[in-house]
Amino acid sequence: MVRQPYLKKGSWSRDEDQKLIAYITRYGIWNWNEMPRFAGLQRSGKSCRLRWVNYLRPNIRRGNFSREEEETIIHLQKTLGNRWSAIAARLPQRTDNDIKNYWNSRLKKRVIVENNNSASSPTETKSSVEENSSDADSSMMLGIFLDSDTRGMHDFAEIAADTTFFPSGSDLSVAVDDHYSMAMDNYLVSYWEILSFLEQPQMIEGLDCEAISQNSQQWHSHHQQYYDPLHDFWVNPLI
DNA sequence: AATAGCCACAACCGCGATACT
DNA sequence: TAGTATCGCGGTTGTGGCTAT
């Protein structure tokens, strides 16, 4: 009988986050089930995927939802139902989990209250959401999309330009630690941060980079993938 | 200061869809 | 074509922080 390795559950530690970020940045996403083993994580592939998709992946915007985003969610929930991934696809930088949580914790109640109010005053049966024409919707969506896209770029540029991330003469590990905390506080993990982790091998304690590299390369080779240094990713020419 | 209740959100679980062998 | 593996989605739960008492 094959003994199932111990799999950790619950909240992710900073160390685990760093391992996952470092691994995915270096080798890309190739197989969620195999990845944790190579990355030195005692987590299920499912758990790793969730952590990456909902929290660690770059270009995620977290925190307060704008009024526009709220209206968009309410409108889309009304038209699409609880298809959170479809709704998230229309709200760049927001994850389906975030939207779902936001809906369940706040928007749902608000909609119920608004519906009750509108039911009690029949002359105002049309909600502000319903009043939006399809044209207005699409222009609003476009606005959100463009806005969030450029905002993401600006965030990265600001972080990269912020010299406090790399103070000269300071303890590098502390600096990177602060860097990480700050990024988490801002709910943003940029490529800049990820690259800085990779440049500091001591940040990935217990991670046998050489063994991982060999195993991963064997896997990629077996699956007819080759490494594209230009894009820093593995690609399969047959796909 | 202690604690109960509430809230927000991260994470888990189960299941269906899809890909692969 | 069937069986298996993997992925992605939506519902639900667990937990930590905040507030009121």
mmCIF file of C-alpha atoms (C1' of nucleotides) in Angstrom, chain A residues 23-32 35 49 52-53 57 219-220 225 233-234, chain C residues 7-8:
data_model
loop_
_atom_site.group_PDB
_atom_site.id
_atom_site.type_symbol
_atom_site.label_atom_id
_atom_site.label_comp_id
_atom_site.label_asym_id
_atom_site.label_seq_id
_atom_site.Cartn_x
_atom_site.Cartn_y
_atom_site.Cartn_z
ATOM 1 C CA TYR A 23 8.933 27.701 -8.165
ATOM 2 C CA ILE A 24 6.174 28.901 -10.483
ATOM 3 C CA THR A 25 8.188 31.893 -11.591
ATOM 4 C CA ARG A 26 11.106 29.673 -12.483
ATOM 5 C CA TYR A 27 9.339 26.663 -13.958
ATOM 6 C CA GLY A 28 5.846 27.849 -14.742
ATOM 7 C CA ILE A 29 2.692 25.879 -14.066
ATOM 8 C CA TRP A 30 3.011 22.401 -15.487
ATOM 9 C CA ASN A 31 1.177 19.988 -13.200
ATOM 10 C CA TRP A 32 -0.472 21.077 -9.985
ATOM 11 C CA MET A 35 4.448 20.670 -8.440
ATOM 12 C CA ARG A 49 -3.450 26.061 -7.183
ATOM 13 C CA TRP A 52 -1.708 30.865 -6.436
ATOM 14 C CA VAL A 53 -4.905 31.710 -8.278
ATOM 15 C CA ARG A 57 -0.597 35.372 -8.718
ATOM 16 C CA TRP A 219 9.306 16.014 -16.752
ATOM 17 C CA HIS A 220 9.327 18.770 -19.351
ATOM 18 C CA GLN A 225 8.462 20.770 -23.792
ATOM 19 C CA PHE A 233 8.557 29.579 -19.659
ATOM 20 C CA TRP A 234 8.238 26.009 -20.861
ATOM 21 C "C1'" DC C 7 -8.440 21.009 -13.481
ATOM 22 C "C1'" DG C 8 -11.758 24.501 -12.367
#
